[in-house]
Amino acid sequence: MLLKSAQKNRFRSLAFILLLLFATWLATLLGKSPTYSFLFDSFSMPFYRALASYLNRYPLWQNIVSIALFLISGIYLLVLNNKYIILKSRSYLPILFFTLSSAAFLPIQRLNPALVSLFLVLLCINHLFAIYQNHNPLDNLFRAGLAVGVATLFYGPAVVIAIWALLTLLVLRPFSLREWFVLIFAFTVPWLIYMSVLFIVNDDILKPYYAFLTSIFTEWEPAIDDKIFRIFGGFLAIPFGVSIFSVFPKLTFQKKIIRRYYTVLLHLFIIGLLAFFFIPGVSYEIFYITAVPSAFIVSSYFSDAKPNFWNELLLWLPIVGAIVVQVVMIVQF
């Protein structure tokens, strides 16, 4: 049984995850993946524009960089789990569900600003988790804000992470005006530096501001059949819903710090989902960010789940969903 193997045999689970990663990205590596235009292709933030304009000349390297960024982020999830003991034990399940919740959806299996900024978002999570009961959190808060500020210069909608960071500060620490000021100020530092450089080279210092507004408020509909998205979301929603209703009631028996970590992870998922539905410039690329909290929440459920028929079925649902979506999209392409 896959569930039992994933829980107890780390070598087998790692081998299966690596095989799944290879299968997930195979169509892209072979050039068989359908391509769609997104808002960030026409109106991108300055840092992403510079990166994309260079890599667009080398399609193979563009795919390799995308896969490398994805793998680095997935490995960083495991580092966060080991560092903060978000799950009760070491496990490769987070990278499995991170893969199924994001890159398994072919339209975003490409270089995009959300994927590029994802590592910076994970850095922000790392530094924010470190402030709990920390007598001197200002350094971590500054680094967290700095990471988000740089992320927004790649991906404008990453500004929602700044909102999430402020909520996280409320959950993890008593209110302190100084701490809020440090976090907000750090967020503006990359923007101030970049605008200063533009001023020195006699360029329009408001260019990144206009690009930011465009990336947020310009409505864009990529030519992706909504039915495919609903199929993909349906296969993921069932195990995620079961995990939510199972994991959070059990948190009352966990340490306070673990309860707070899961609370802020749920906030991150909700904010990302709201951004997808209500911010005009946000599209499917936001899945790379929402996949982080969902990976931990679903992994928490399956790491303790009994190896029976229903849990085995729940585990296979997102895997089957990933296969179905890729087959449908490749056939359509």
GROMACS .gro file of C-alpha atoms in nm:
model
  333
    1MET     CA    1   0.000   0.000   0.000
    2LEU     CA    2   0.132   0.342  -0.097
    3LEU     CA    3   0.025   0.513   0.225
    4LYS     CA    4   0.198   0.262   0.451
    5SER     CA    5   0.512   0.279   0.241
    6ALA     CA    6   0.511   0.659   0.248
    7GLN     CA    7   0.479   0.658   0.627
    8LYS     CA    8   0.734   0.392   0.714
    9ASN     CA    9   0.973   0.337   0.424
   10ARG     CA   10   1.147   0.664   0.354
   11PHE     CA   11   1.360   0.518   0.072
   12ARG     CA   12   1.058   0.387  -0.118
   13SER     CA   13   0.864   0.708  -0.066
   14LEU     CA   14   1.161   0.912  -0.188
   15ALA     CA   15   1.197   0.692  -0.496
   16PHE     CA   16   0.825   0.727  -0.571
   17ILE     CA   17   0.834   1.107  -0.528
   18LEU     CA   18   1.139   1.139  -0.755
   19LEU     CA   19   0.962   0.926  -1.017
   20LEU     CA   20   0.651   1.141  -0.985
   21LEU     CA   21   0.857   1.460  -1.020
   22PHE     CA   22   1.017   1.326  -1.336
   23ALA     CA   23   0.681   1.219  -1.478
   24THR     CA   24   0.524   1.555  -1.389
   25TRP     CA   25   0.787   1.756  -1.577
   26LEU     CA   26   0.844   1.508  -1.861
   27ALA     CA   27   0.605   1.675  -2.108
   28THR     CA   28   0.769   2.011  -2.046
   29LEU     CA   29   1.120   1.874  -2.093
   30LEU     CA   30   1.015   1.709  -2.419
   31GLY     CA   31   0.853   2.028  -2.543
   32LYS     CA   32   0.508   1.864  -2.551
   33SER     CA   33   0.349   2.083  -2.286
   34PRO     CA   34   0.082   2.331  -2.407
   35THR     CA   35   0.184   2.695  -2.374
   36TYR     CA   36  -0.048   2.976  -2.269
   37SER     CA   37   0.010   3.347  -2.235
   38PHE     CA   38  -0.036   3.511  -1.897
   39LEU     CA   39  -0.045   3.871  -1.779
   40PHE     CA   40   0.316   3.853  -1.664
   41ASP     CA   41   0.424   3.773  -2.020
   42SER     CA   42   0.305   4.114  -2.139
   43PHE     CA   43   0.323   4.325  -1.822
   44SER     CA   44   0.590   4.199  -1.587
   45MET     CA   45   0.770   4.336  -1.286
   46PRO     CA   46   1.124   4.468  -1.354
   47PHE     CA   47   1.328   4.188  -1.194
   48TYR     CA   48   1.126   3.914  -1.366
   49ARG     CA   49   1.135   4.101  -1.698
   50ALA     CA   50   1.515   4.105  -1.690
   51LEU     CA   51   1.536   3.734  -1.603
   52ALA     CA   52   1.274   3.624  -1.856
   53SER     CA   53   1.415   3.834  -2.141
   54TYR     CA   54   1.749   3.659  -2.098
   55LEU     CA   55   1.619   3.302  -2.057
   56ASN     CA   56   1.366   3.334  -2.340
   57ARG     CA   57   1.659   3.310  -2.578
   58TYR     CA   58   1.741   2.963  -2.442
   59PRO     CA   59   1.419   2.754  -2.414
   60LEU     CA   60   1.595   2.447  -2.278
   61TRP     CA   61   1.771   2.645  -2.007
   62GLN     CA   62   1.443   2.816  -1.926
   63ASN     CA   63   1.290   2.475  -1.847
   64ILE     CA   64   1.596   2.365  -1.654
   65VAL     CA   65   1.592   2.682  -1.442
   66SER     CA   66   1.219   2.633  -1.377
   67ILE     CA   67   1.270   2.276  -1.260
   68ALA     CA   68   1.570   2.378  -1.049
   69LEU     CA   69   1.372   2.655  -0.877
   70PHE     CA   70   1.090   2.409  -0.811
   71LEU     CA   71   1.322   2.144  -0.665
   72ILE     CA   72   1.504   2.397  -0.445
   73SER     CA   73   1.172   2.520  -0.308
   74GLY     CA   74   1.053   2.163  -0.248
   75ILE     CA   75   1.372   2.077  -0.059
   76TYR     CA   76   1.336   2.395   0.144
   77LEU     CA   77   0.992   2.272   0.255
   78LEU     CA   78   1.163   1.969   0.406
   79VAL     CA   79   1.420   2.194   0.574
   80LEU     CA   80   1.140   2.401   0.731
   81ASN     CA   81   0.969   2.086   0.854
   82ASN     CA   82   1.287   1.955   1.014
   83LYS     CA   83   1.371   2.292   1.168
   84TYR     CA   84   1.031   2.374   1.319
   85ILE     CA   85   0.886   2.020   1.354
   86ILE     CA   86   0.567   2.120   1.172
   87LEU     CA   87   0.497   1.750   1.123
   88LYS     CA   88   0.553   1.506   1.407
   89SER     CA   89   0.833   1.331   1.223
   90ARG     CA   90   1.064   1.375   0.929
   91SER     CA   91   0.881   1.298   0.609
   92TYR     CA   92   0.901   1.342   0.232
   93LEU     CA   93   0.523   1.388   0.211
   94PRO     CA   94   0.540   1.772   0.193
   95ILE     CA   95   0.733   1.768  -0.134
   96LEU     CA   96   0.490   1.509  -0.273
   97PHE     CA   97   0.184   1.723  -0.205
   98PHE     CA   98   0.370   2.039  -0.301
   99THR     CA   99   0.424   1.881  -0.643
  100LEU     CA  100   0.064   1.765  -0.676
  101SER     CA  101  -0.077   2.102  -0.566
  102SER     CA  102   0.127   2.316  -0.803
  103ALA     CA  103   0.344   2.191  -1.086
  104ALA     CA  104   0.107   1.905  -1.172
  105PHE     CA  105  -0.109   2.171  -1.341
  106LEU     CA  106   0.059   2.200  -1.680
  107PRO     CA  107  -0.021   2.564  -1.768
  108ILE     CA  108   0.204   2.691  -1.488
  109GLN     CA  109   0.476   2.431  -1.547
  110ARG     CA  110   0.703   2.697  -1.690
  111LEU     CA  111   0.915   2.991  -1.584
  112ASN     CA  112   0.685   3.239  -1.412
  113PRO     CA  113   0.727   3.513  -1.150
  114ALA     CA  114   0.541   3.325  -0.876
  115LEU     CA  115   0.782   3.032  -0.909
  116VAL     CA  116   1.081   3.267  -0.906
  117SER     CA  117   0.956   3.451  -0.597
  118LEU     CA  118   0.852   3.130  -0.418
  119PHE     CA  119   1.194   3.077  -0.259
  120LEU     CA  120   1.178   3.432  -0.121
  121VAL     CA  121   0.833   3.358   0.023
  122LEU     CA  122   0.976   3.048   0.192
  123LEU     CA  123   1.258   3.261   0.333
  124CYS     CA  124   0.992   3.494   0.474
  125ILE     CA  125   0.811   3.198   0.633
  126ASN     CA  126   1.137   3.074   0.784
  127HIS     CA  127   1.218   3.408   0.948
  128LEU     CA  128   0.862   3.463   1.069
  129PHE     CA  129   0.842   3.119   1.229
  130ALA     CA  130   1.169   3.200   1.409
  131ILE     CA  131   1.022   3.500   1.595
  132TYR     CA  132   0.798   3.298   1.827
  133GLN     CA  133   0.915   3.357   2.186
  134ASN     CA  134   1.228   3.523   2.047
  135HIS     CA  135   1.352   3.802   2.275
  136ASN     CA  136   1.516   3.985   1.986
  137PRO     CA  137   1.301   3.926   1.674
  138LEU     CA  138   1.388   4.246   1.487
  139ASP     CA  139   1.660   4.086   1.273
  140ASN     CA  140   1.426   3.807   1.161
  141LEU     CA  141   1.147   4.055   1.096
  142PHE     CA  142   1.374   4.273   0.885
  143ARG     CA  143   1.488   3.975   0.678
  144ALA     CA  144   1.130   3.855   0.635
  145GLY     CA  145   1.018   4.197   0.512
  146LEU     CA  146   1.322   4.224   0.287
  147ALA     CA  147   1.241   3.886   0.126
  148VAL     CA  148   0.883   3.992   0.054
  149GLY     CA  149   0.997   4.326  -0.086
  150VAL     CA  150   1.233   4.156  -0.332
  151ALA     CA  151   0.961   3.901  -0.417
  152THR     CA  152   0.723   4.180  -0.521
  153LEU     CA  153   0.983   4.313  -0.765
  154PHE     CA  154   0.957   3.975  -0.937
  155TYR     CA  155   0.583   3.917  -0.883
  156GLY     CA  156   0.361   4.212  -0.793
  157PRO     CA  157   0.077   4.006  -0.637
  158ALA     CA  158   0.330   3.875  -0.382
  159VAL     CA  159   0.225   4.186  -0.190
  160VAL     CA  160  -0.044   3.963  -0.036
  161ILE     CA  161   0.242   3.791   0.148
  162ALA     CA  162   0.312   4.124   0.321
  163ILE     CA  163  -0.049   4.125   0.445
  164TRP     CA  164  -0.008   3.765   0.558
  165ALA     CA  165   0.318   3.854   0.736
  166LEU     CA  166   0.141   4.121   0.940
  167LEU     CA  167  -0.134   3.873   1.037
  168THR     CA  168   0.136   3.622   1.130
  169LEU     CA  169   0.298   3.880   1.354
  170LEU     CA  170  -0.035   3.916   1.537
  171VAL     CA  171  -0.064   3.541   1.583
  172LEU     CA  172   0.291   3.469   1.694
  173ARG     CA  173   0.368   3.772   1.910
  174PRO     CA  174   0.202   4.037   2.128
  175PHE     CA  175   0.142   4.361   1.941
  176SER     CA  176   0.449   4.584   1.921
  177LEU     CA  177   0.452   4.901   1.713
  178ARG     CA  178   0.830   4.880   1.673
  179GLU     CA  179   0.812   4.527   1.533
  180TRP     CA  180   0.541   4.627   1.287
  181PHE     CA  181   0.746   4.927   1.178
  182VAL     CA  182   1.056   4.712   1.117
  183LEU     CA  183   0.858   4.462   0.907
  184ILE     CA  184   0.688   4.731   0.697
  185PHE     CA  185   1.007   4.935   0.655
  186ALA     CA  186   1.204   4.627   0.547
  187PHE     CA  187   0.942   4.558   0.283
  188THR     CA  188   1.003   4.903   0.128
  189VAL     CA  189   1.386   4.881   0.132
  190PRO     CA  190   1.430   4.689  -0.199
  191TRP     CA  191   1.190   4.931  -0.367
  192LEU     CA  192   1.375   5.235  -0.234
  193ILE     CA  193   1.711   5.095  -0.347
  194TYR     CA  194   1.582   5.010  -0.693
  195MET     CA  195   1.413   5.348  -0.736
  196SER     CA  196   1.735   5.519  -0.623
  197VAL     CA  197   1.926   5.331  -0.893
  198LEU     CA  198   1.671   5.446  -1.151
  199PHE     CA  199   1.715   5.802  -1.030
  200ILE     CA  200   2.094   5.780  -1.059
  201VAL     CA  201   2.076   5.649  -1.418
  202ASN     CA  202   1.821   5.922  -1.501
  203ASP     CA  203   1.528   5.685  -1.555
  204ASP     CA  204   1.168   5.720  -1.440
  205ILE     CA  205   1.165   5.621  -1.073
  206LEU     CA  206   0.791   5.546  -1.088
  207LYS     CA  207   0.830   5.270  -1.348
  208PRO     CA  208   0.820   4.985  -1.093
  209TYR     CA  209   0.517   5.146  -0.926
  210TYR     CA  210   0.327   5.158  -1.257
  211ALA     CA  211   0.430   4.799  -1.333
  212PHE     CA  212   0.306   4.696  -0.990
  213LEU     CA  213  -0.036   4.857  -1.042
  214THR     CA  214  -0.064   4.694  -1.385
  215SER     CA  215   0.026   4.349  -1.249
  216ILE     CA  216  -0.238   4.382  -0.978
  217PHE     CA  217  -0.533   4.551  -1.144
  218THR     CA  218  -0.515   4.446  -1.509
  219GLU     CA  219  -0.769   4.174  -1.574
  220TRP     CA  220  -0.633   3.889  -1.782
  221GLU     CA  221  -0.792   3.562  -1.883
  222PRO     CA  222  -0.545   3.299  -2.009
  223ALA     CA  223  -0.689   3.070  -2.275
  224ILE     CA  224  -0.728   2.773  -2.040
  225ASP     CA  225  -1.051   2.573  -2.030
  226ASP     CA  226  -1.206   2.629  -1.687
  227LYS     CA  227  -1.330   2.270  -1.689
  228ILE     CA  228  -0.972   2.148  -1.669
  229PHE     CA  229  -0.908   2.373  -1.370
  230ARG     CA  230  -1.224   2.244  -1.199
  231ILE     CA  231  -1.114   1.885  -1.260
  232PHE     CA  232  -0.772   1.960  -1.115
  233GLY     CA  233  -0.919   2.147  -0.818
  234GLY     CA  234  -1.176   1.876  -0.751
  235PHE     CA  235  -0.917   1.600  -0.716
  236LEU     CA  236  -0.720   1.819  -0.472
  237ALA     CA  237  -1.015   1.959  -0.277
  238ILE     CA  238  -1.137   1.628  -0.134
  239PRO     CA  239  -0.815   1.521   0.046
  240PHE     CA  240  -0.749   1.882   0.146
  241GLY     CA  241  -1.097   1.920   0.296
  242VAL     CA  242  -1.065   1.592   0.485
  243SER     CA  243  -0.724   1.704   0.614
  244ILE     CA  244  -0.859   2.039   0.736
  245PHE     CA  245  -1.143   1.882   0.935
  246SER     CA  246  -0.915   1.614   1.075
  247VAL     CA  247  -0.593   1.802   1.152
  248PHE     CA  248  -0.719   2.120   1.317
  249PRO     CA  249  -0.941   1.961   1.586
  250LYS     CA  250  -0.643   1.748   1.689
  251LEU     CA  251  -0.424   2.055   1.731
  252THR     CA  252  -0.576   2.114   2.075
  253PHE     CA  253  -0.353   1.828   2.194
  254GLN     CA  254  -0.042   1.976   2.032
  255LYS     CA  255   0.201   2.234   2.166
  256LYS     CA  256   0.089   2.596   2.141
  257ILE     CA  257   0.364   2.678   1.892
  258ILE     CA  258   0.247   2.400   1.654
  259ARG     CA  259  -0.113   2.525   1.676
  260ARG     CA  260   0.001   2.874   1.584
  261TYR     CA  261   0.215   2.751   1.295
  262TYR     CA  262  -0.083   2.570   1.143
  263THR     CA  263  -0.304   2.873   1.201
  264VAL     CA  264  -0.075   3.102   1.002
  265LEU     CA  265  -0.033   2.836   0.731
  266LEU     CA  266  -0.411   2.822   0.694
  267HIS     CA  267  -0.416   3.204   0.675
  268LEU     CA  268  -0.159   3.187   0.393
  269PHE     CA  269  -0.373   2.942   0.198
  270ILE     CA  270  -0.688   3.151   0.244
  271ILE     CA  271  -0.514   3.475   0.143
  272GLY     CA  272  -0.370   3.310  -0.166
  273LEU     CA  273  -0.710   3.167  -0.260
  274LEU     CA  274  -0.881   3.503  -0.211
  275ALA     CA  275  -0.612   3.666  -0.425
  276PHE     CA  276  -0.682   3.416  -0.702
  277PHE     CA  277  -1.055   3.489  -0.707
  278PHE     CA  278  -1.059   3.862  -0.635
  279ILE     CA  279  -0.738   4.023  -0.762
  280PRO     CA  280  -0.771   4.074  -1.139
  281GLY     CA  281  -0.403   4.028  -1.220
  282VAL     CA  282  -0.366   3.699  -1.030
  283SER     CA  283  -0.396   3.375  -1.221
  284TYR     CA  284  -0.301   3.008  -1.184
  285GLU     CA  285   0.062   3.086  -1.101
  286ILE     CA  286  -0.051   3.166  -0.743
  287PHE     CA  287  -0.081   2.787  -0.696
  288TYR     CA  288   0.291   2.775  -0.631
  289ILE     CA  289   0.235   2.983  -0.317
  290THR     CA  290  -0.089   2.822  -0.196
  291ALA     CA  291   0.077   2.482  -0.245
  292VAL     CA  292   0.310   2.551   0.049
  293PRO     CA  293   0.049   2.558   0.329
  294SER     CA  294  -0.168   2.293   0.164
  295ALA     CA  295   0.134   2.059   0.140
  296PHE     CA  296   0.196   2.082   0.515
  297ILE     CA  297  -0.171   2.049   0.612
  298VAL     CA  298  -0.236   1.745   0.391
  299SER     CA  299   0.097   1.587   0.491
  300SER     CA  300   0.001   1.623   0.856
  301TYR     CA  301  -0.313   1.420   0.795
  302PHE     CA  302  -0.149   1.142   0.594
  303SER     CA  303   0.153   1.110   0.823
  304ASP     CA  304  -0.082   0.984   1.098
  305ALA     CA  305  -0.361   0.832   0.887
  306LYS     CA  306  -0.447   0.464   0.928
  307PRO     CA  307  -0.349   0.258   0.621
  308ASN     CA  308  -0.701   0.156   0.520
  309PHE     CA  309  -0.896   0.158   0.194
  310TRP     CA  310  -1.043   0.510   0.232
  311ASN     CA  311  -0.718   0.679   0.325
  312GLU     CA  312  -0.542   0.494   0.044
  313LEU     CA  313  -0.809   0.624  -0.194
  314LEU     CA  314  -0.766   0.979  -0.062
  315LEU     CA  315  -0.392   0.958  -0.120
  316TRP     CA  316  -0.437   0.836  -0.475
  317LEU     CA  317  -0.696   1.101  -0.567
  318PRO     CA  318  -0.451   1.390  -0.627
  319ILE     CA  319  -0.210   1.154  -0.804
  320VAL     CA  320  -0.484   1.033  -1.038
  321GLY     CA  321  -0.598   1.396  -1.080
  322ALA     CA  322  -0.250   1.502  -1.186
  323ILE     CA  323  -0.241   1.221  -1.444
  324VAL     CA  324  -0.588   1.300  -1.579
  325VAL     CA  325  -0.519   1.673  -1.614
  326GLN     CA  326  -0.189   1.619  -1.793
  327VAL     CA  327  -0.335   1.363  -2.034
  328VAL     CA  328  -0.634   1.586  -2.114
  329MET     CA  329  -0.420   1.894  -2.175
  330ILE     CA  330  -0.162   1.714  -2.386
  331VAL     CA  331  -0.437   1.554  -2.598
  332GLN     CA  332  -0.601   1.893  -2.646
  333PHE     CA  333  -0.267   2.048  -2.737
   0.00000   0.00000   0.00000
